[in-house]
Amino acid sequence: MVYDLIVIGGGPAGIMGAAAAGGKGLQVLLVEKNSELGRKLSITGGGRCNLTNIGSMDIFQNNIVTNSKFLYSSLTSFSNLKLIEIINEYGVKTKIEEDSRVFPASDKSSDIVNALLRYLHTSSVEVLLSEKVEHVLVRANSVHGVMLRGGRQIKGKNVLIATGGLSYGHTGSTGDGLMMAQKLGHTVVQPRPGLVPLVTVEEWPGRLQGLTLEAVKVRAIVGGRAEAEQTGDVLFTHFGVSGPAILNISSCIHAFELPVSLCMDLLPFLSIDELEKRLQENFKRNQGKLLKNALGEYISQRMAPVILERSELSTDLQVDRVTRREREKLARTMKNLIVNIVGPRPLKEAIVTRGGIDVKEINPSTLESKLIDGLYFAGEVMDVDALTGGYNLQVAFSTGYLSGISAACRLRRS
Ligand SMILES: Cc1cc2nc3c(=O)[nH]c(=O)nc-3n(C[C@H](O)[C@H](O)[C@H](O)COP(=O)(O)OP(=O)(O)OC[C@H]3O[C@@H](n4cnc5c(N)ncnc54)[C@H](O)[C@@H]3O)c2cc1C
């Protein structure tokens, strides 16, 4: 038996690639090393699966951090609307939330996995679970199958590598596809963590563990230069900082080898002058009160001692004793709270892997390797990554779809 297409990896990219090719009449085998498909998919979005974003192509391009141009053909050949249509067609209603994020109406990622399983079934894809692919077999620069752990060979005219990156390895994304591609001559851009919490030099974030501040404007200063800005929630943890604004900014920092600090504006909707004026009014109203309690009007009560400490003011200070200089200093600290960064948390804790197979060696219109005929790539195994908001899953689905359809076109041509 020779399959038209063998897909390695049953995540969103592999499932979509297999179903799209199966839908075109190809005989497709999907091989997954876990005992079930879509293990990572089922934990996405905190178990709710933010499957895509309803934003325009421009918004997608702005939110894709690495190789957005390369992804243009994939995103146009299989758009966010097409994905939603398929998910709806296979029985799952979707809803749109803040920032145009799309979720299943049930808030259950398992519904998305089940819709995709139905799509695979309708497309007559054969699924092989609990089998790990070790090698892609190549002869005369053209793929002719795969070898499983244990040595069994399966023949195929096309092979799609959709094995994901290296983050959350317990879900099966352990970098196997990177090694397979490297053996075949492909270049791998150094994998590194993306959308990842950051470890701080300062210990005070640890004292605030569990506290989330909403709508903080965070600027990353790298090697003394402002490199990126993100606004969103910031969560303090035992090692430093996390939350959507931090995860996003972590993906915009190019070199952690240079000194990195974050400057957090806790009240971005007020200018420094407005804040100072408000503090002055507030202090008049709260004569006799402790400063740390009066500050509760602007920042969380847990945060107040840290702001006082960073402003070199005593926690016992009463508002009527605060000098103009001290008030200015307080306002400056709340608008420019600095943390110095040791580095990101490890890759295994990152939401996505940055780096991967160099896209210069992949045809963006087909996702076929430029080095080996009949070899395709899709999803996070490639050097592509995006910010939070459903963009990463859409990239996986879109590249999966395009590679599956391209394999069908290649067979028709031959
Ligand atoms: C906690 C968490 C939450 C996330 N939430 C979101 C979200 O809400 N929205 C969003 O857009 N993105 C989210 N992401 C990112 C998103 O999940 C990934 O970008 C996406 O899953 C990548 O899809 P993929 O198919 O390329 O790879 P994966 O999902 O990693 O799938 C790869 C599959 O290949 C299999 N495999 C690997 N090697 C082999 C082998 N040798 N043989 C056979 N099978 C193999 C693996 O077992 C795995 O099942 C989240 C990620 C994490 C970790």
PDB file of C-alpha atoms in Angstrom, residues 131-364:
ATOM      1  CA  GLU A 131       3.140   5.348  16.746  1.00  0.00           C
ATOM      2  CA  LYS A 132       6.162   7.576  16.512  1.00  0.00           C
ATOM      3  CA  VAL A 133       7.728   8.459  13.186  1.00  0.00           C
ATOM      4  CA  GLU A 134      11.548   8.303  13.398  1.00  0.00           C
ATOM      5  CA  HIS A 135      12.602   9.211   9.840  1.00  0.00           C
ATOM      6  CA  VAL A 136      11.286  10.498   6.564  1.00  0.00           C
ATOM      7  CA  LEU A 137      12.468   8.203   3.765  1.00  0.00           C
ATOM      8  CA  VAL A 138      13.981   9.940   0.760  1.00  0.00           C
ATOM      9  CA  ARG A 139      15.330   8.525  -2.510  1.00  0.00           C
ATOM     10  CA  ALA A 140      16.756  10.580  -5.388  1.00  0.00           C
ATOM     11  CA  ASN A 141      15.708  13.796  -3.652  1.00  0.00           C
ATOM     12  CA  SER A 142      12.082  12.733  -3.418  1.00  0.00           C
ATOM     13  CA  VAL A 143      10.147  11.378  -0.404  1.00  0.00           C
ATOM     14  CA  HIS A 144       8.908   7.808  -0.544  1.00  0.00           C
ATOM     15  CA  GLY A 145       7.602   7.209   2.969  1.00  0.00           C
ATOM     16  CA  VAL A 146       8.357   7.194   6.676  1.00  0.00           C
ATOM     17  CA  MET A 147       9.967   4.829   9.164  1.00  0.00           C
ATOM     18  CA  LEU A 148       8.267   4.238  12.525  1.00  0.00           C
ATOM     19  CA  ARG A 149      10.006   3.534  15.827  1.00  0.00           C
ATOM     20  CA  GLY A 150      10.799  -0.188  15.684  1.00  0.00           C
ATOM     21  CA  GLY A 151      11.761  -0.041  11.995  1.00  0.00           C
ATOM     22  CA  ARG A 152       8.417  -0.514  10.232  1.00  0.00           C
ATOM     23  CA  GLN A 153       8.319   1.387   6.948  1.00  0.00           C
ATOM     24  CA  ILE A 154       5.194   2.935   5.421  1.00  0.00           C
ATOM     25  CA  LYS A 155       5.241   4.075   1.817  1.00  0.00           C
ATOM     26  CA  GLY A 156       3.928   7.462   0.764  1.00  0.00           C
ATOM     27  CA  LYS A 157       4.190   9.741  -2.261  1.00  0.00           C
ATOM     28  CA  ASN A 158       4.113  12.885  -0.104  1.00  0.00           C
ATOM     29  CA  VAL A 159       4.985  13.507   3.557  1.00  0.00           C
ATOM     30  CA  LEU A 160       3.832  16.422   5.709  1.00  0.00           C
ATOM     31  CA  ILE A 161       5.857  17.218   8.833  1.00  0.00           C
ATOM     32  CA  ALA A 162       3.469  18.856  11.357  1.00  0.00           C
ATOM     33  CA  THR A 163       5.138  17.873  14.612  1.00  0.00           C
ATOM     34  CA  GLY A 164       4.918  21.259  16.364  1.00  0.00           C
ATOM     35  CA  GLY A 165       7.676  23.028  18.298  1.00  0.00           C
ATOM     36  CA  LEU A 166       9.321  22.289  21.638  1.00  0.00           C
ATOM     37  CA  SER A 167       7.067  23.909  24.208  1.00  0.00           C
ATOM     38  CA  TYR A 168       4.835  21.980  26.616  1.00  0.00           C
ATOM     39  CA  GLY A 169       6.754  18.830  25.645  1.00  0.00           C
ATOM     40  CA  HIS A 170       4.409  16.576  27.647  1.00  0.00           C
ATOM     41  CA  THR A 171       1.781  17.207  24.942  1.00  0.00           C
ATOM     42  CA  GLY A 172       4.052  15.520  22.373  1.00  0.00           C
ATOM     43  CA  SER A 173       5.789  18.592  20.901  1.00  0.00           C
ATOM     44  CA  THR A 174       9.372  17.474  21.470  1.00  0.00           C
ATOM     45  CA  GLY A 175      11.101  18.763  18.362  1.00  0.00           C
ATOM     46  CA  ASP A 176      11.131  15.453  16.430  1.00  0.00           C
ATOM     47  CA  GLY A 177      10.262  17.148  13.133  1.00  0.00           C
ATOM     48  CA  LEU A 178      13.153  19.574  13.517  1.00  0.00           C
ATOM     49  CA  MET A 179      15.594  16.670  13.750  1.00  0.00           C
ATOM     50  CA  MET A 180      13.987  14.829  10.821  1.00  0.00           C
ATOM     51  CA  ALA A 181      14.206  17.942   8.639  1.00  0.00           C
ATOM     52  CA  GLN A 182      17.779  18.684   9.737  1.00  0.00           C
ATOM     53  CA  LYS A 183      18.826  15.161   8.713  1.00  0.00           C
ATOM     54  CA  LEU A 184      17.397  15.884   5.271  1.00  0.00           C
ATOM     55  CA  GLY A 185      19.514  19.030   4.938  1.00  0.00           C
ATOM     56  CA  HIS A 186      17.091  21.680   6.206  1.00  0.00           C
ATOM     57  CA  THR A 187      18.323  24.543   8.358  1.00  0.00           C
ATOM     58  CA  VAL A 188      16.764  24.986  11.795  1.00  0.00           C
ATOM     59  CA  VAL A 189      16.641  28.484  13.262  1.00  0.00           C
ATOM     60  CA  GLN A 190      17.607  28.111  16.959  1.00  0.00           C
ATOM     61  CA  PRO A 191      14.436  27.274  18.940  1.00  0.00           C
ATOM     62  CA  ARG A 192      13.731  29.652  21.833  1.00  0.00           C
ATOM     63  CA  PRO A 193      10.786  30.445  24.058  1.00  0.00           C
ATOM     64  CA  GLY A 194       7.988  32.737  22.849  1.00  0.00           C
ATOM     65  CA  LEU A 195       4.918  34.003  24.724  1.00  0.00           C
ATOM     66  CA  VAL A 196       6.730  33.180  27.939  1.00  0.00           C
ATOM     67  CA  PRO A 197       6.798  34.566  31.513  1.00  0.00           C
ATOM     68  CA  LEU A 198       9.900  36.564  32.464  1.00  0.00           C
ATOM     69  CA  VAL A 199      12.164  36.192  35.501  1.00  0.00           C
ATOM     70  CA  THR A 200      13.020  39.453  37.271  1.00  0.00           C
ATOM     71  CA  VAL A 201      16.163  40.495  39.147  1.00  0.00           C
ATOM     72  CA  GLU A 202      13.986  42.183  41.789  1.00  0.00           C
ATOM     73  CA  GLU A 203      12.329  40.006  44.402  1.00  0.00           C
ATOM     74  CA  TRP A 204       9.341  42.312  45.046  1.00  0.00           C
ATOM     75  CA  PRO A 205       7.155  40.769  42.280  1.00  0.00           C
ATOM     76  CA  GLY A 206       7.305  37.559  44.339  1.00  0.00           C
ATOM     77  CA  ARG A 207       5.725  39.363  47.288  1.00  0.00           C
ATOM     78  CA  LEU A 208       2.773  40.206  45.022  1.00  0.00           C
ATOM     79  CA  GLN A 209       2.400  36.633  43.742  1.00  0.00           C
ATOM     80  CA  GLY A 210      -1.090  36.083  42.300  1.00  0.00           C
ATOM     81  CA  LEU A 211      -1.880  39.789  41.884  1.00  0.00           C
ATOM     82  CA  THR A 212      -3.098  40.843  38.409  1.00  0.00           C
ATOM     83  CA  LEU A 213      -3.019  44.491  37.351  1.00  0.00           C
ATOM     84  CA  GLU A 214      -5.322  45.344  34.461  1.00  0.00           C
ATOM     85  CA  ALA A 215      -4.480  47.423  31.375  1.00  0.00           C
ATOM     86  CA  VAL A 216      -0.830  48.093  32.157  1.00  0.00           C
ATOM     87  CA  LYS A 217       1.275  49.653  29.392  1.00  0.00           C
ATOM     88  CA  VAL A 218       4.571  47.751  29.297  1.00  0.00           C
ATOM     89  CA  ARG A 219       7.625  48.966  27.383  1.00  0.00           C
ATOM     90  CA  ALA A 220      10.650  46.722  26.833  1.00  0.00           C
ATOM     91  CA  ILE A 221      14.001  48.497  27.009  1.00  0.00           C
ATOM     92  CA  VAL A 222      16.688  46.356  25.393  1.00  0.00           C
ATOM     93  CA  GLY A 223      20.314  47.462  25.512  1.00  0.00           C
ATOM     94  CA  GLY A 224      19.120  50.922  26.541  1.00  0.00           C
ATOM     95  CA  ARG A 225      16.654  51.289  23.634  1.00  0.00           C
ATOM     96  CA  ALA A 226      12.859  51.015  23.701  1.00  0.00           C
ATOM     97  CA  GLU A 227      12.145  47.921  21.607  1.00  0.00           C
ATOM     98  CA  ALA A 228       8.466  47.096  22.043  1.00  0.00           C
ATOM     99  CA  GLU A 229       5.274  48.147  23.773  1.00  0.00           C
ATOM    100  CA  GLN A 230       2.221  46.137  24.795  1.00  0.00           C
ATOM    101  CA  THR A 231      -0.837  46.986  26.878  1.00  0.00           C
ATOM    102  CA  GLY A 232      -2.708  44.357  28.852  1.00  0.00           C
ATOM    103  CA  ASP A 233      -2.927  42.530  32.148  1.00  0.00           C
ATOM    104  CA  VAL A 234       0.242  41.850  34.156  1.00  0.00           C
ATOM    105  CA  LEU A 235       0.369  38.982  36.638  1.00  0.00           C
ATOM    106  CA  PHE A 236       3.009  38.864  39.382  1.00  0.00           C
ATOM    107  CA  THR A 237       4.476  35.444  40.147  1.00  0.00           C
ATOM    108  CA  HIS A 238       7.004  33.927  42.545  1.00  0.00           C
ATOM    109  CA  PHE A 239       9.767  34.342  39.917  1.00  0.00           C
ATOM    110  CA  GLY A 240       8.731  37.609  38.239  1.00  0.00           C
ATOM    111  CA  VAL A 241       6.065  38.660  35.778  1.00  0.00           C
ATOM    112  CA  SER A 242       3.540  36.970  33.498  1.00  0.00           C
ATOM    113  CA  GLY A 243       0.055  37.689  32.074  1.00  0.00           C
ATOM    114  CA  PRO A 244      -0.961  38.619  28.502  1.00  0.00           C
ATOM    115  CA  ALA A 245       1.033  41.889  28.254  1.00  0.00           C
ATOM    116  CA  ILE A 246       4.217  40.165  29.428  1.00  0.00           C
ATOM    117  CA  LEU A 247       3.740  37.058  27.242  1.00  0.00           C
ATOM    118  CA  ASN A 248       3.263  39.251  24.194  1.00  0.00           C
ATOM    119  CA  ILE A 249       6.206  41.492  24.969  1.00  0.00           C
ATOM    120  CA  SER A 250       8.463  38.470  25.560  1.00  0.00           C
ATOM    121  CA  SER A 251       7.959  37.523  21.893  1.00  0.00           C
ATOM    122  CA  CYS A 252       8.969  41.026  20.756  1.00  0.00           C
ATOM    123  CA  ILE A 253      12.326  40.987  22.557  1.00  0.00           C
ATOM    124  CA  HIS A 254      14.985  39.921  20.113  1.00  0.00           C
ATOM    125  CA  ALA A 255      18.020  39.442  22.340  1.00  0.00           C
ATOM    126  CA  PHE A 256      17.951  38.521  26.002  1.00  0.00           C
ATOM    127  CA  GLU A 257      21.777  38.631  25.908  1.00  0.00           C
ATOM    128  CA  LEU A 258      21.574  42.438  26.152  1.00  0.00           C
ATOM    129  CA  PRO A 259      20.348  44.058  29.395  1.00  0.00           C
ATOM    130  CA  VAL A 260      16.538  43.983  29.315  1.00  0.00           C
ATOM    131  CA  SER A 261      14.230  45.945  31.573  1.00  0.00           C
ATOM    132  CA  LEU A 262      10.487  46.526  31.535  1.00  0.00           C
ATOM    133  CA  CYS A 263       8.975  49.903  32.258  1.00  0.00           C
ATOM    134  CA  MET A 264       5.367  49.549  33.425  1.00  0.00           C
ATOM    135  CA  ASP A 265       2.861  52.381  33.303  1.00  0.00           C
ATOM    136  CA  LEU A 266       0.194  51.346  35.818  1.00  0.00           C
ATOM    137  CA  LEU A 267      -2.134  54.214  34.847  1.00  0.00           C
ATOM    138  CA  PRO A 268      -1.708  54.695  31.080  1.00  0.00           C
ATOM    139  CA  PHE A 269      -5.028  56.577  30.727  1.00  0.00           C
ATOM    140  CA  LEU A 270      -3.670  59.484  32.840  1.00  0.00           C
ATOM    141  CA  SER A 271      -0.794  61.779  31.891  1.00  0.00           C
ATOM    142  CA  ILE A 272       1.808  62.357  34.595  1.00  0.00           C
ATOM    143  CA  ASP A 273       0.442  65.893  35.169  1.00  0.00           C
ATOM    144  CA  GLU A 274      -3.131  64.614  35.490  1.00  0.00           C
ATOM    145  CA  LEU A 275      -2.016  61.927  37.917  1.00  0.00           C
ATOM    146  CA  GLU A 276      -0.133  64.431  40.036  1.00  0.00           C
ATOM    147  CA  LYS A 277      -3.159  66.732  40.139  1.00  0.00           C
ATOM    148  CA  ARG A 278      -5.382  63.857  41.177  1.00  0.00           C
ATOM    149  CA  LEU A 279      -2.933  62.846  43.902  1.00  0.00           C
ATOM    150  CA  GLN A 280      -2.951  66.419  45.209  1.00  0.00           C
ATOM    151  CA  GLU A 281      -6.780  66.437  45.353  1.00  0.00           C
ATOM    152  CA  ASN A 282      -6.820  62.997  46.885  1.00  0.00           C
ATOM    153  CA  PHE A 283      -4.368  64.001  49.627  1.00  0.00           C
ATOM    154  CA  LYS A 284      -6.521  67.041  50.490  1.00  0.00           C
ATOM    155  CA  ARG A 285      -9.574  64.795  50.871  1.00  0.00           C
ATOM    156  CA  ASN A 286      -7.719  62.214  52.953  1.00  0.00           C
ATOM    157  CA  GLN A 287      -5.952  64.394  55.524  1.00  0.00           C
ATOM    158  CA  GLY A 288      -4.694  62.330  58.457  1.00  0.00           C
ATOM    159  CA  LYS A 289      -4.821  59.056  56.525  1.00  0.00           C
ATOM    160  CA  LEU A 290      -1.844  56.840  55.804  1.00  0.00           C
ATOM    161  CA  LEU A 291      -0.478  57.393  52.297  1.00  0.00           C
ATOM    162  CA  LYS A 292      -0.504  53.650  51.533  1.00  0.00           C
ATOM    163  CA  ASN A 293      -4.277  53.573  52.176  1.00  0.00           C
ATOM    164  CA  ALA A 294      -4.971  56.741  50.170  1.00  0.00           C
ATOM    165  CA  LEU A 295      -3.180  55.238  47.161  1.00  0.00           C
ATOM    166  CA  GLY A 296      -5.818  52.484  47.051  1.00  0.00           C
ATOM    167  CA  GLU A 297      -7.882  54.821  44.866  1.00  0.00           C
ATOM    168  CA  TYR A 298      -5.428  54.290  41.998  1.00  0.00           C
ATOM    169  CA  ILE A 299      -3.645  51.013  42.526  1.00  0.00           C
ATOM    170  CA  SER A 300      -4.288  47.732  44.270  1.00  0.00           C
ATOM    171  CA  GLN A 301      -3.853  47.892  48.056  1.00  0.00           C
ATOM    172  CA  ARG A 302      -1.249  45.096  47.792  1.00  0.00           C
ATOM    173  CA  MET A 303       0.721  47.166  45.307  1.00  0.00           C
ATOM    174  CA  ALA A 304       0.849  50.326  47.444  1.00  0.00           C
ATOM    175  CA  PRO A 305       3.767  49.302  49.755  1.00  0.00           C
ATOM    176  CA  VAL A 306       5.866  48.424  46.684  1.00  0.00           C
ATOM    177  CA  ILE A 307       5.145  51.801  45.083  1.00  0.00           C
ATOM    178  CA  LEU A 308       6.142  53.537  48.329  1.00  0.00           C
ATOM    179  CA  GLU A 309       9.310  51.460  48.609  1.00  0.00           C
ATOM    180  CA  ARG A 310      10.290  52.171  44.960  1.00  0.00           C
ATOM    181  CA  SER A 311       9.653  55.881  45.632  1.00  0.00           C
ATOM    182  CA  GLU A 312      11.826  55.657  48.774  1.00  0.00           C
ATOM    183  CA  LEU A 313       8.931  56.710  51.011  1.00  0.00           C
ATOM    184  CA  SER A 314       8.036  55.247  54.385  1.00  0.00           C
ATOM    185  CA  THR A 315       4.966  53.025  54.607  1.00  0.00           C
ATOM    186  CA  ASP A 316       3.963  54.938  57.785  1.00  0.00           C
ATOM    187  CA  LEU A 317       3.857  58.300  56.013  1.00  0.00           C
ATOM    188  CA  GLN A 318       0.618  60.289  56.352  1.00  0.00           C
ATOM    189  CA  VAL A 319      -0.753  62.123  53.310  1.00  0.00           C
ATOM    190  CA  ASP A 320      -0.529  65.586  54.940  1.00  0.00           C
ATOM    191  CA  ARG A 321       3.248  65.073  55.370  1.00  0.00           C
ATOM    192  CA  VAL A 322       3.909  64.340  51.670  1.00  0.00           C
ATOM    193  CA  THR A 323       5.973  67.074  50.012  1.00  0.00           C
ATOM    194  CA  ARG A 324       5.503  68.210  46.424  1.00  0.00           C
ATOM    195  CA  ARG A 325       8.725  66.472  45.441  1.00  0.00           C
ATOM    196  CA  GLU A 326       7.580  63.247  47.040  1.00  0.00           C
ATOM    197  CA  ARG A 327       4.219  63.491  45.270  1.00  0.00           C
ATOM    198  CA  GLU A 328       5.995  63.964  41.936  1.00  0.00           C
ATOM    199  CA  LYS A 329       8.191  60.970  42.682  1.00  0.00           C
ATOM    200  CA  LEU A 330       5.144  58.832  43.501  1.00  0.00           C
ATOM    201  CA  ALA A 331       3.478  59.785  40.222  1.00  0.00           C
ATOM    202  CA  ARG A 332       6.697  58.996  38.337  1.00  0.00           C
ATOM    203  CA  THR A 333       6.970  55.562  39.963  1.00  0.00           C
ATOM    204  CA  MET A 334       3.371  54.669  39.126  1.00  0.00           C
ATOM    205  CA  LYS A 335       3.935  55.721  35.509  1.00  0.00           C
ATOM    206  CA  ASN A 336       7.400  54.117  35.204  1.00  0.00           C
ATOM    207  CA  LEU A 337       7.670  51.069  37.430  1.00  0.00           C
ATOM    208  CA  ILE A 338      10.881  49.310  36.388  1.00  0.00           C
ATOM    209  CA  VAL A 339      11.808  45.647  36.622  1.00  0.00           C
ATOM    210  CA  ASN A 340      15.083  44.256  35.322  1.00  0.00           C
ATOM    211  CA  ILE A 341      14.880  40.963  33.485  1.00  0.00           C
ATOM    212  CA  VAL A 342      17.145  37.971  34.142  1.00  0.00           C
ATOM    213  CA  GLY A 343      15.652  36.131  31.158  1.00  0.00           C
ATOM    214  CA  PRO A 344      12.647  34.143  29.967  1.00  0.00           C
ATOM    215  CA  ARG A 345      11.347  31.017  31.680  1.00  0.00           C
ATOM    216  CA  PRO A 346      12.427  27.810  29.876  1.00  0.00           C
ATOM    217  CA  LEU A 347      11.099  26.720  26.482  1.00  0.00           C
ATOM    218  CA  LYS A 348       9.045  23.938  28.046  1.00  0.00           C
ATOM    219  CA  GLU A 349       6.965  26.637  29.821  1.00  0.00           C
ATOM    220  CA  ALA A 350       6.540  28.814  26.733  1.00  0.00           C
ATOM    221  CA  ILE A 351       3.195  29.006  24.932  1.00  0.00           C
ATOM    222  CA  VAL A 352       4.973  28.852  21.574  1.00  0.00           C
ATOM    223  CA  THR A 353       8.393  28.040  20.173  1.00  0.00           C
ATOM    224  CA  ARG A 354      10.170  30.780  18.287  1.00  0.00           C
ATOM    225  CA  GLY A 355      12.578  29.502  15.628  1.00  0.00           C
ATOM    226  CA  GLY A 356      12.150  26.236  13.738  1.00  0.00           C
ATOM    227  CA  ILE A 357      12.613  25.184  10.126  1.00  0.00           C
ATOM    228  CA  ASP A 358      13.991  28.091   8.124  1.00  0.00           C
ATOM    229  CA  VAL A 359      11.204  29.332   5.852  1.00  0.00           C
ATOM    230  CA  LYS A 360      13.743  30.345   3.188  1.00  0.00           C
ATOM    231  CA  GLU A 361      13.874  26.650   2.315  1.00  0.00           C
ATOM    232  CA  ILE A 362      10.073  26.320   1.999  1.00  0.00           C
ATOM    233  CA  ASN A 363       7.914  27.502  -0.917  1.00  0.00           C
ATOM    234  CA  PRO A 364       5.364  29.922   0.635  1.00  0.00           C
TER     235      PRO A 364
END
